[in-house]
Amino acid sequence: MRLKLKIWRQAGPGTAGRLVDYAADHVSPDMSFLEMLDVVNEGLVKQGHDAIAFDSDCREGICGMCGLVVNGIPHGPDRGTTVCQLHMRRFRDGDTIVIEPWRARAFPVVKDLVVDRSALDRIITAGGYVSVNCGGAPDGNAIPIAKEVSETAMDSAACIGCGACVAACKNASAHLFMSAKISHLSLLPQGQIERYRRVVAMIEQADAEGFGSCSNEGECEAVCPKEIPISNIARMTREYFRALWVGGR
Amino acid sequence: MSPTKLDSNVPAGPIAEKWDRHRFEMKLVNPANKRKYTIIVVGTGLAGASAAASLGELGYNVLNFCIQDSPRRAHSIAAQGGINAAKNYQNDGDSVYRLFYDTVKGGDYRSREANVYRLAQLSVNIIDQCVAQGVPFARDYGGLLDNRSFGGAQVSRTFYARGQTGQQLLLGAYQSLMRQVHKGTVRLFARREMLDLVLVEGRARGIVCRNLVTGEIERYAAHAVILATGGYGTVYYLSTNAVNSNVTASWRAAKRGALFANPCFTQIHPTCIPVTGDHQSKLTLMSESLRNDGRVWVPKKKGDTRPPDQIPEDERDYYLERKYPSFGNLVPRDVASRNAKQMADEGRGVGETGLAVYLDFQDAIQRLGIDVIREKYGNLFHMYKKIADEDAYKVPMRIYPAIHYTMGGLWVDYNLMTNVPGLHVLGEANFSDHGANRLGASALMQGLADGYFVIPYTIGHYLAGSTMLKVTSEHDAFKESANCVQKNINRLLSVKGNRGIREIHRELGRIMWDNVGMSRTEQSLRTALAQIPKLRGEFWQSVSVPGTDDNLNQSLEYAGRVADYLEFAELLTLDALHRRESCGGHFREESQTADGEALRDDEHYSYVAAWEFTGVGREPVLHKEPLVFEEVHPTQRSYK
Ligand SMILES: Cc1cc2nc3c(=O)[nH]c(=O)nc-3n(C[C@H](O)[C@H](O)[C@H](O)COP(=O)(O)OP(=O)(O)OC[C@H]3O[C@@H](n4cnc5c(N)ncnc54)[C@H](O)[C@@H]3O)c2cc1C
Ligand code: SF4
Ligand code: FES
């Protein structure tokens, strides 16, 4: 296949960026989207040109490192799929593909398609954990947990922290990301003790980072590669109001 | 150093009491003094994150580094199948001793008994710790923890969280780590690459890193350094490892004097999605857990190109079940991989390339129903569909072996310290517990045992027992090291050739896979030893590394890693050449039994080979740690 690419190039955080045209001439349908970019980069590198910077690591859809907006959609057109697992058989010979970075106030561009998502880490740092020190934990089977509860917690825990939900949201809200962690921990008995403190601390941190609020657009759910349901946000909101009620600080 | 016998510092006493006694005998750092000690932890995978979090909890001042933009993205996140622990929740005859025994046998008697025993003991605490953190392990309908089986074991001792066990365990460790960041005991340095180890008076006292965003060369001083930087599978270019995996941290430490042990012990995983073309940047694992329910087969006839559903039952060869009736599809990885290769070599491989075998779920779907299979393996089937464009609920998966894990690594003693005082190595980066072959679900166990339960004790022992100079990053040793690092970067940028970095890496991978892969001969190894230095020469003549060093430059990062691999590959091959026996994942064709199984030579090779770097392209010095088996008597491994 031959493809026309329009790729966002930006030298650094302070500088202006623009879309630059590239041709990808030897694309096999079996390639992943990132492997297609590897080939473009290999060509640039051989000619001594700067490679297009983009993040990736596992290339299996689990580390959350990759993230590109493909033709306006974070992670591209396939539902429930990270861009590293998107394959070129999804495109047709002669297609033009526009490739841009995540765009959100809380995710400044580092270079080209690479953004700084450390704000998500700081939200977890604010309270996204169970406070147990190593050693002295009770036996793993001491507290039985109903299978359905544990499965629902796992559904939420599956979030890979990629930030696509933020990139898709017109408010650049991190609610889906946050609600996934809050749901995971508030569903399990181990997460109960800090339940209210956690939700308040994480939401306050998200505000401080410059993420927007949620107006129920549902775009986040549509692009989430792990298909985290938006019902998590409803759960988080309930938790939050209950926390305010009980003075959860 | 002249060749010496290495001292593993294994404590005296009966094997079951060694660790308890040692814990009592080790020196302690007084709680109020802990914050006066700075400890560098490089890596945030299971080993690094668990270590950094636990040391932070104890009150040490911890500096934690990783390459990715967030600690949560370390390669450990990709582990799928599960984690072993001798809980015996299934009442099926498991015990600490059995896990110990299985691991020593699975490693083909090339691991250190005392370490393995401790690992089996600690496995039990790991599960408790992870549950307390909120790791959503799979449960049965009574609400208790569920288990499955992995290769090389006849009991069900593997705990799992769907096909995302590594993710959930790592997020547990990551969250504990972030809690310490919140408390201020751990400072995090993401998007940093360690490029040198700094020694002062022979002790490890710090590191030099490149800030991958600004390009700055940064110096950090500490009282001890812990490397938890993962394995070197990507020396083969194509592997199941994440693409940023590298040997750089370990190799630079080796160049500063740390011994590199058993580099030729590499693991080839039997169930990966087969190679399709040159463009591929990595291979994808289909978890070993699939072998619980999937049956491996090839056609009985050579060159049978019928689609699988048209090959009748009696014309299929379920070769693992046939050859190994007691373990069947759950033989260890090295055995399963070699057998797949044998089928392909016989011309009975399947798929377009003939380099694949079937992993078939039809029987399991009929027995258990499609929903059960979907619940257990849904994400793996989904991933298979994405990559191979086939529905494994309907047609058998095509799988083939690929490089997956590296048992070799920096040499460490029982305290996980290298021969360089103060330098400790955890997780896949050390050589420790898996001998010549790792059993499935044991890497996660080892990483977490090292980080949560071993290093918090042994590092205190080291710190309390050492008198150290006060050293800051202004010390000359740091300046000298930063200079070296900068020179190396300048050298990479100044070649300005016309060959792609990836192209050279791919070529190195091909040399390694063809000659130092699933089976090795004197001749293939000599071929590789001739080709590697040549390719290294070409790299330094003709590689193109565009851009500058004062900002994010992924080509520069990649080139540095490939340059290190071009040196390290030679050591790996040399080690494979010197070990004229087959054991575990190291299969020398010259050394096999009548029926084609790996044939060890205990008389000559029952030792750990720890190599001392003496210069690029120069013969390294071999140091030996003899292996003593007091508990498990080495025999010809059999899974029949
Ligand atoms: C696809 C796959 C599936 C697997 N499934 C299982 C399984 O089911 N069960 C099991 O037990 N094992 C499994 N394994 C093996 C297991 O995942 C790994 O062995 C283990 O996670 C390694 O953990 P680690 O902490 O040692 O290193 P890693 O997780 O590899 O972490 C390395 C860390 O070091 C950092 N780093 C590396 N180099 C540098 C440097 N120069 N400077 C700064 N930082 C650096 C990285 O950023 C990263 O944070 C699997 C492996 C793969 C590839
Ligand atoms: S909720 Fe979904 S889109 Fe958002 S960070 Fe998590 S996985 Fe990514
Ligand atoms: S690279 Fe890991 S999720 Fe895409």
Coordinates of C-alpha atoms in Angstrom, one line a residue, chain B residues 107-626:
Chain B
G107 CA 16.4 -24.8 35.8
D108 CA 18.2 -28.0 34.9
Y109 CA 20.4 -27.9 38.0
R110 CA 22.2 -24.8 37.2
S111 CA 20.8 -22.5 39.9
R112 CA 21.9 -21.9 43.5
E113 CA 19.9 -24.1 45.9
A114 CA 19.8 -21.7 48.8
N115 CA 18.5 -18.8 46.7
V116 CA 15.8 -20.9 45.2
Y117 CA 14.7 -22.2 48.5
R118 CA 14.3 -18.7 49.9
L119 CA 12.4 -17.7 46.8
A120 CA 9.9 -20.5 47.4
Q121 CA 9.5 -19.5 51.1
L122 CA 8.9 -15.9 50.2
S123 CA 6.4 -16.7 47.4
V124 CA 3.7 -17.2 50.1
N125 CA 4.1 -13.6 51.5
I126 CA 4.0 -12.0 48.1
I127 CA 0.4 -13.1 47.5
D128 CA -0.6 -11.8 50.9
Q129 CA 1.1 -8.5 50.2
C130 CA -0.4 -8.0 46.8
V131 CA -4.0 -8.9 48.0
A132 CA -3.6 -6.3 50.7
Q133 CA -2.7 -3.7 48.1
G134 CA -5.9 -4.4 46.3
V135 CA -4.6 -6.6 43.4
P136 CA -7.8 -8.1 41.9
F137 CA -6.6 -11.7 41.5
A138 CA -9.0 -14.2 40.0
R139 CA -11.4 -15.8 42.5
D140 CA -13.7 -18.8 42.6
Y141 CA -17.4 -18.7 43.4
G142 CA -16.7 -19.0 47.1
G143 CA -14.7 -15.8 47.0
L144 CA -11.3 -17.4 47.5
L145 CA -8.2 -17.1 45.3
D146 CA -8.2 -19.2 42.2
N147 CA -5.2 -20.9 40.6
R148 CA -4.1 -22.4 37.4
S149 CA -1.2 -24.6 36.2
F150 CA 1.9 -23.6 34.4
G151 CA 4.6 -25.6 32.7
G152 CA 7.0 -27.8 34.6
A153 CA 4.6 -28.3 37.5
Q154 CA 2.0 -30.9 38.4
V155 CA 0.2 -28.8 40.9
S156 CA -1.9 -25.6 40.4
R157 CA 0.0 -22.9 42.1
T158 CA -0.3 -20.0 39.7
F159 CA -2.2 -16.9 40.8
Y160 CA -3.5 -14.7 38.1
A161 CA -5.6 -11.6 37.2
R162 CA -7.1 -12.6 33.8
G163 CA -4.3 -12.3 31.2
Q164 CA -3.0 -9.2 32.9
T165 CA -1.2 -10.4 36.0
G166 CA 1.9 -8.4 35.4
Q167 CA -0.1 -5.3 34.9
Q168 CA -2.0 -5.7 38.2
L169 CA 1.0 -6.7 40.2
L170 CA 3.0 -3.8 38.8
L171 CA 0.2 -1.3 39.5
G172 CA 0.1 -2.6 43.1
A173 CA 3.8 -1.9 43.4
Y174 CA 3.5 1.4 41.5
Q175 CA 0.8 2.6 43.8
S176 CA 2.9 1.7 46.9
L177 CA 5.7 3.6 45.2
M178 CA 3.6 6.7 44.5
R179 CA 2.5 6.6 48.2
Q180 CA 6.1 6.9 49.1
V181 CA 6.6 9.7 46.6
H182 CA 3.7 11.4 48.3
K183 CA 5.4 11.0 51.7
G184 CA 8.7 12.3 50.2
T185 CA 10.8 9.2 51.0
V186 CA 11.2 8.4 47.3
R187 CA 12.1 10.9 44.6
L188 CA 11.2 9.8 41.1
F189 CA 13.2 10.5 37.9
A190 CA 11.3 9.3 34.9
R191 CA 12.6 9.6 31.3
R192 CA 16.2 9.1 32.5
E193 CA 18.6 6.6 31.2
M194 CA 21.4 5.4 33.4
L195 CA 24.6 5.4 31.3
D196 CA 27.3 4.7 33.8
L197 CA 28.0 3.4 37.3
V198 CA 30.3 5.5 39.5
L199 CA 32.7 3.8 41.8
V200 CA 34.6 5.6 44.6
E201 CA 37.2 3.6 46.5
G202 CA 35.9 0.5 44.8
R203 CA 32.3 0.9 46.1
A204 CA 29.3 1.7 44.0
R205 CA 28.5 5.3 45.0
G206 CA 26.3 6.6 42.2
I207 CA 25.2 6.8 38.6
V208 CA 25.4 9.1 35.6
C209 CA 22.2 9.4 33.6
R210 CA 21.0 11.2 30.5
N211 CA 17.8 13.3 31.0
L212 CA 16.0 12.1 27.9
V213 CA 14.0 15.2 27.6
T214 CA 16.6 17.9 28.0
G215 CA 19.6 15.8 27.0
E216 CA 21.5 16.9 30.2
I217 CA 24.0 14.5 31.7
E218 CA 23.1 14.2 35.3
R219 CA 25.1 12.9 38.2
Y220 CA 23.6 11.3 41.4
A221 CA 25.5 10.2 44.4
A222 CA 24.3 7.6 47.0
H223 CA 25.4 5.1 49.6
A224 CA 24.3 2.1 47.5
V225 CA 23.1 1.4 44.0
I226 CA 20.4 -1.1 43.0
L227 CA 19.9 -2.1 39.4
A228 CA 16.5 -3.6 38.5
T229 CA 16.8 -2.9 34.8
G230 CA 15.3 -6.1 33.3
G231 CA 16.6 -8.6 30.8
Y232 CA 18.5 -8.4 27.5
G233 CA 16.2 -10.4 25.2
T234 CA 16.3 -7.6 22.6
V235 CA 19.8 -8.5 21.7
Y236 CA 18.0 -10.9 19.3
Y237 CA 16.1 -7.8 17.9
L238 CA 12.8 -9.8 17.7
S239 CA 11.6 -10.9 21.1
T240 CA 8.6 -10.6 23.3
N241 CA 10.2 -7.8 25.3
A242 CA 9.1 -4.2 25.2
V243 CA 11.0 -2.3 22.6
N244 CA 12.9 -0.1 25.1
S245 CA 14.3 -3.1 26.9
N246 CA 18.1 -3.0 26.9
V247 CA 21.4 -4.3 28.4
T248 CA 22.9 -0.8 28.8
A249 CA 22.7 -0.4 32.5
S250 CA 24.0 -3.9 33.2
W251 CA 26.6 -3.7 30.6
R252 CA 28.0 -0.4 31.7
A253 CA 28.2 -1.8 35.2
A254 CA 30.0 -4.8 33.8
K255 CA 32.5 -2.5 32.1
R256 CA 33.1 -1.0 35.6
G257 CA 33.9 -4.4 37.0
A258 CA 30.7 -6.2 37.9
L259 CA 30.8 -9.8 36.7
F260 CA 28.3 -11.0 34.1
A261 CA 27.0 -14.5 34.8
N262 CA 25.7 -17.2 32.4
P263 CA 24.8 -14.7 29.6
C264 CA 24.1 -17.7 27.3
F265 CA 21.2 -18.8 29.4
T266 CA 18.4 -17.3 27.3
Q267 CA 14.8 -18.5 27.2
I268 CA 12.8 -19.2 24.1
H269 CA 9.1 -19.2 24.8
P270 CA 7.2 -21.8 22.9
T271 CA 3.9 -20.0 22.3
C272 CA 4.4 -16.7 20.4
I273 CA 2.7 -15.4 17.3
P274 CA 4.9 -16.4 14.4
V275 CA 7.1 -14.0 12.4
T276 CA 5.4 -12.6 9.3
G277 CA 7.8 -10.2 7.8
D278 CA 10.8 -7.9 8.0
H279 CA 8.8 -4.9 9.2
Q280 CA 8.2 -6.5 12.6
S281 CA 9.5 -4.7 15.6
K282 CA 8.7 -7.3 18.1
L283 CA 6.9 -10.6 18.6
T284 CA 3.9 -11.1 20.7
L285 CA 3.6 -13.8 23.4
M286 CA 0.5 -15.9 23.8
S287 CA 0.7 -16.7 27.5
E288 CA 1.8 -20.1 28.7
S289 CA -1.5 -20.4 30.6
L290 CA -3.1 -21.2 27.2
R291 CA -1.4 -24.6 27.4
N292 CA -3.7 -25.4 30.3
D293 CA -6.5 -25.7 27.8
G294 CA -4.9 -25.6 24.4
R295 CA -3.5 -28.7 22.7
V296 CA -0.4 -28.5 20.6
W297 CA -0.3 -30.4 17.3
V298 CA 1.0 -30.7 13.8
P299 CA -0.1 -32.9 10.8
K300 CA 1.4 -36.3 10.8
K301 CA 2.2 -36.0 7.2
K302 CA 5.0 -33.8 5.9
G303 CA 4.0 -30.8 3.8
D304 CA 0.3 -31.2 4.6
T305 CA -1.2 -27.9 3.5
R306 CA -4.9 -28.6 4.2
P307 CA -6.6 -26.1 6.5
P308 CA -6.6 -27.5 10.1
D309 CA -10.3 -28.3 10.2
Q310 CA -9.9 -30.6 7.2
I311 CA -7.2 -32.7 8.9
P312 CA -9.0 -35.6 10.6
E313 CA -8.2 -36.4 14.2
D314 CA -6.2 -39.5 13.3
E315 CA -3.9 -37.6 11.0
R316 CA -2.9 -35.1 13.7
D317 CA 0.2 -35.6 15.9
Y318 CA -0.3 -34.2 19.4
Y319 CA 3.4 -34.6 19.8
L320 CA 3.8 -33.2 23.3
E321 CA 1.1 -35.5 24.7
R322 CA 2.6 -38.4 22.8
K323 CA 6.2 -37.9 23.9
Y324 CA 5.6 -36.6 27.4
P325 CA 2.5 -38.4 28.7
S326 CA 2.8 -37.2 32.3
F327 CA 3.3 -33.5 31.6
G328 CA 1.7 -33.4 28.2
N329 CA 1.2 -29.9 26.9
L330 CA 2.6 -28.5 30.2
V331 CA 6.2 -29.5 29.7
P332 CA 8.7 -26.8 30.5
R333 CA 9.4 -24.1 27.9
D334 CA 12.8 -25.3 26.7
V335 CA 11.3 -28.7 26.0
A336 CA 8.2 -27.4 24.3
S337 CA 10.3 -24.9 22.1
R338 CA 12.8 -27.5 21.0
N339 CA 10.0 -29.9 20.0
A340 CA 8.3 -27.2 17.9
K341 CA 11.5 -26.5 16.1
Q342 CA 11.9 -30.2 15.5
M343 CA 8.5 -30.4 13.9
A344 CA 9.3 -27.5 11.7
D345 CA 12.7 -29.0 10.8
E346 CA 10.9 -32.3 9.9
G347 CA 8.8 -30.3 7.4
R348 CA 5.6 -30.7 9.5
G349 CA 5.3 -27.0 10.5
V350 CA 2.1 -25.2 9.5
G351 CA 1.1 -21.8 8.1
E352 CA 2.6 -20.0 5.2
T353 CA 6.2 -20.1 6.3
G354 CA 6.1 -23.6 7.8
L355 CA 7.5 -22.1 11.0
A356 CA 4.5 -22.6 13.2
V357 CA 2.5 -25.3 15.1
Y358 CA -1.1 -25.3 16.1
L359 CA -2.5 -24.6 19.6
D360 CA -6.0 -25.8 19.4
F361 CA -8.9 -24.9 21.8
Q362 CA -11.7 -26.9 20.2
D363 CA -11.7 -29.6 22.9
A364 CA -11.6 -27.1 25.7
I365 CA -14.4 -25.1 24.2
Q366 CA -16.5 -28.2 23.9
R367 CA -15.7 -29.3 27.4
L368 CA -16.0 -26.0 29.2
G369 CA -18.1 -23.8 26.9
I370 CA -16.9 -20.8 25.0
D371 CA -17.8 -18.4 27.8
V372 CA -15.4 -20.0 30.2
I373 CA -12.6 -19.8 27.6
R374 CA -13.5 -16.2 26.9
E375 CA -13.3 -15.3 30.6
K376 CA -10.0 -17.0 31.1
Y377 CA -8.2 -15.9 27.9
G378 CA -10.4 -13.3 26.3
N379 CA -7.7 -10.6 26.0
L380 CA -5.2 -13.0 24.5
F381 CA -7.7 -14.2 21.9
H382 CA -8.4 -10.5 21.1
M383 CA -4.7 -9.7 20.8
Y384 CA -4.3 -12.7 18.5
K385 CA -7.1 -11.5 16.3
K386 CA -5.6 -8.1 16.0
I387 CA -2.2 -9.4 15.0
A388 CA -2.9 -12.6 13.1
D389 CA -6.3 -11.6 11.8
E390 CA -7.8 -14.9 12.7
D391 CA -10.4 -16.0 15.3
A392 CA -8.9 -18.5 17.6
Y393 CA -12.3 -19.5 18.9
K394 CA -12.9 -21.0 15.5
V395 CA -9.5 -22.0 14.1
P396 CA -6.4 -23.1 16.0
M397 CA -3.8 -20.5 16.9
R398 CA -0.5 -20.7 15.0
I399 CA 2.4 -20.4 17.4
Y400 CA 6.1 -20.6 17.3
P401 CA 9.0 -20.1 19.7
A402 CA 10.6 -16.7 20.3
I403 CA 13.1 -15.1 22.6
H404 CA 11.4 -14.2 25.8
Y405 CA 13.5 -14.0 28.9
T406 CA 17.1 -14.0 30.0
M407 CA 18.2 -16.1 32.9
G408 CA 21.7 -14.8 32.7
G409 CA 22.6 -11.4 34.3
L410 CA 24.9 -9.7 36.6
W411 CA 26.4 -12.1 39.2
V412 CA 25.1 -11.6 42.7
D413 CA 25.7 -13.4 46.0
Y414 CA 23.0 -14.6 48.4
N415 CA 22.5 -10.9 49.5
L416 CA 21.9 -9.9 45.9
M417 CA 25.1 -7.9 45.9
T418 CA 27.6 -8.1 43.0
N419 CA 31.3 -8.4 43.4
V420 CA 31.3 -4.6 43.4
P421 CA 30.6 -3.6 47.0
G422 CA 27.3 -1.6 47.2
L423 CA 26.0 -2.6 43.8
H424 CA 22.9 -4.8 44.1
V425 CA 21.0 -6.3 41.3
L426 CA 17.3 -7.5 41.4
G427 CA 14.8 -9.1 39.1
E428 CA 15.5 -10.3 35.6
A429 CA 18.8 -8.2 35.5
N430 CA 20.5 -10.6 37.9
F431 CA 21.4 -14.2 37.1
S432 CA 20.1 -15.7 40.3
D433 CA 17.3 -18.2 40.7
H434 CA 16.3 -19.8 37.4
G435 CA 19.4 -21.7 36.4
A436 CA 19.4 -22.6 32.7
N437 CA 15.6 -22.4 32.3
R438 CA 12.9 -20.4 34.0
L439 CA 9.6 -22.0 34.8
G440 CA 6.5 -20.0 33.8
A441 CA 5.1 -17.5 36.4
S442 CA 8.4 -17.5 38.3
A443 CA 9.8 -14.2 37.1
L444 CA 7.1 -12.1 38.7
M445 CA 7.6 -14.1 41.9
Q446 CA 11.4 -13.5 41.8
G447 CA 11.1 -9.8 41.0
L448 CA 8.8 -9.2 43.9
A449 CA 10.6 -11.5 46.3
D450 CA 13.8 -9.6 45.6
G451 CA 12.2 -6.2 46.0
Y452 CA 9.7 -6.6 48.8
F453 CA 11.4 -9.2 51.0
V454 CA 15.1 -9.7 50.3
I455 CA 16.7 -6.3 49.6
P456 CA 15.1 -4.4 52.5
Y457 CA 17.1 -6.7 54.8
T458 CA 20.3 -7.3 52.9
I459 CA 20.9 -3.6 52.0
G460 CA 20.7 -2.7 55.7
H461 CA 23.3 -5.3 56.4
Y462 CA 25.6 -3.8 53.8
L463 CA 25.1 -0.2 54.9
A464 CA 25.5 -0.9 58.6
G465 CA 28.6 -2.9 58.0
S466 CA 30.4 -0.4 55.8
T467 CA 32.3 2.8 56.6
M468 CA 32.1 5.1 53.7
L469 CA 33.6 8.4 52.7
K470 CA 31.3 11.3 52.4
V471 CA 30.8 11.7 48.6
T472 CA 28.9 14.1 46.5
S473 CA 28.3 14.2 42.8
E474 CA 31.1 16.8 42.6
H475 CA 33.6 14.1 43.3
D476 CA 36.2 13.5 40.5
A477 CA 34.9 10.0 39.9
F478 CA 31.5 11.5 38.9
K479 CA 33.2 14.0 36.6
E480 CA 35.3 11.4 34.9
S481 CA 32.3 9.2 34.4
A482 CA 30.1 12.1 33.0
N483 CA 33.0 12.8 30.6
C484 CA 33.1 9.3 29.4
V485 CA 29.3 9.3 28.8
Q486 CA 29.5 12.6 26.9
K487 CA 32.3 11.3 24.7
N488 CA 30.4 8.2 23.8
I489 CA 27.4 10.4 22.8
N490 CA 29.6 12.6 20.7
R491 CA 31.1 9.6 19.0
L492 CA 27.7 8.3 18.1
L493 CA 26.6 11.6 16.7
S494 CA 29.7 12.1 14.7
V495 CA 29.7 8.9 12.6
K496 CA 27.1 10.5 10.3
G497 CA 26.9 7.4 8.0
N498 CA 24.0 6.2 6.0
R499 CA 22.9 3.0 7.6
G500 CA 19.8 2.9 9.8
I501 CA 20.2 1.9 13.4
R502 CA 17.3 -0.5 13.2
E503 CA 18.8 -2.1 10.1
I504 CA 21.9 -2.9 12.1
H505 CA 20.0 -4.1 15.1
R506 CA 18.0 -6.4 12.9
E507 CA 21.1 -7.8 11.4
L508 CA 22.6 -8.4 14.8
G509 CA 19.3 -10.2 15.7
R510 CA 19.5 -12.4 12.7
I511 CA 23.1 -13.4 13.5
M512 CA 22.1 -14.2 17.1
W513 CA 18.9 -16.1 16.2
D514 CA 20.5 -18.2 13.5
N515 CA 23.6 -19.0 15.4
V516 CA 23.0 -18.6 19.1
G517 CA 19.3 -19.4 19.2
M518 CA 17.3 -22.5 19.9
S519 CA 20.2 -24.8 19.1
R520 CA 23.8 -24.0 19.0
T521 CA 26.9 -25.8 17.6
E522 CA 30.6 -25.2 17.9
Q523 CA 30.5 -24.0 14.3
S524 CA 27.4 -21.7 14.5
L525 CA 28.9 -20.1 17.6
R526 CA 32.2 -19.5 15.8
T527 CA 30.4 -18.1 12.9
A528 CA 28.6 -15.6 15.2
L529 CA 31.9 -14.7 16.9
A530 CA 33.3 -13.8 13.5
Q531 CA 30.3 -11.8 12.4
I532 CA 29.6 -9.8 15.5
P533 CA 32.8 -7.7 15.7
K534 CA 32.5 -7.1 11.9
L535 CA 29.0 -5.7 12.3
R536 CA 30.2 -3.7 15.3
G537 CA 32.9 -2.2 13.0
E538 CA 30.3 -1.4 10.4
F539 CA 28.1 0.3 13.0
W540 CA 30.9 2.6 14.0
Q541 CA 31.7 3.3 10.4
S542 CA 28.4 3.8 8.9
V543 CA 25.5 4.3 11.3
S544 CA 23.4 7.4 11.0
V545 CA 22.4 9.1 14.2
P546 CA 20.6 12.3 13.3
G547 CA 19.8 15.2 15.5
T548 CA 21.5 16.7 18.5
D549 CA 22.0 15.7 22.1
D550 CA 20.3 18.7 23.7
N551 CA 16.7 17.5 23.5
L552 CA 14.6 14.3 23.1
N553 CA 16.5 12.3 20.6
Q554 CA 15.1 8.7 20.3
S555 CA 17.6 7.8 17.6
L556 CA 20.5 8.7 19.9
E557 CA 19.0 6.6 22.7
Y558 CA 18.4 3.6 20.4
A559 CA 21.9 3.9 18.9
G560 CA 23.5 3.8 22.4
R561 CA 21.6 0.6 23.2
V562 CA 22.4 -1.1 20.0
A563 CA 26.1 -0.2 20.4
D564 CA 26.1 -1.9 23.8
Y565 CA 24.4 -4.9 22.3
L566 CA 27.1 -5.1 19.7
E567 CA 29.6 -5.6 22.5
F568 CA 27.6 -7.7 24.8
A569 CA 26.5 -10.2 22.0
E570 CA 30.1 -11.3 21.8
L571 CA 30.2 -12.2 25.5
L572 CA 26.9 -14.1 25.2
T573 CA 28.2 -16.1 22.3
L574 CA 31.5 -16.8 24.0
D575 CA 29.8 -18.1 27.0
A576 CA 27.7 -20.4 24.8
L577 CA 30.8 -21.6 23.1
H578 CA 32.7 -22.3 26.4
R579 CA 29.7 -24.3 27.8
R580 CA 30.1 -27.6 25.9
E581 CA 27.0 -29.2 27.4
S582 CA 23.3 -28.8 26.9
C583 CA 21.3 -27.6 29.8
G584 CA 17.8 -26.0 29.9
G585 CA 17.6 -23.3 27.3
H586 CA 21.2 -23.7 26.2
F587 CA 21.1 -26.6 23.7
R588 CA 24.4 -27.6 22.2
E589 CA 23.7 -30.1 19.4
E590 CA 26.9 -31.9 20.2
S591 CA 25.5 -32.8 23.6
Q592 CA 22.1 -34.6 23.5
T593 CA 20.6 -37.9 24.6
A594 CA 19.6 -40.6 22.2
D595 CA 16.1 -39.2 22.0
G596 CA 17.2 -35.7 21.5
E597 CA 16.9 -34.2 25.0
A598 CA 19.4 -31.8 26.5
L599 CA 22.4 -33.7 28.0
R600 CA 24.2 -32.0 30.9
D601 CA 27.8 -32.5 31.8
D602 CA 27.8 -32.2 35.5
E603 CA 31.3 -33.3 35.9
H604 CA 32.7 -30.3 34.0
Y605 CA 30.0 -27.6 34.0
S606 CA 28.3 -27.6 37.3
Y607 CA 29.2 -24.0 37.9
V608 CA 28.1 -20.5 37.3
A609 CA 30.2 -18.8 34.7
A610 CA 30.8 -15.2 35.7
W611 CA 32.8 -13.2 33.2
E612 CA 35.0 -10.2 33.9
F613 CA 35.2 -7.5 31.2
T614 CA 38.7 -6.7 30.1
G615 CA 38.1 -4.4 27.1
V616 CA 36.0 -4.4 24.0
G617 CA 37.0 -7.3 21.7
R618 CA 39.3 -8.7 24.3
E619 CA 39.0 -12.1 25.9
P620 CA 37.1 -11.8 29.2
V621 CA 38.3 -13.6 32.3
L622 CA 36.2 -16.5 33.5
H623 CA 35.4 -16.8 37.2
K624 CA 33.5 -19.8 38.5
E625 CA 31.1 -20.3 41.3
P626 CA 30.8 -24.1 41.8

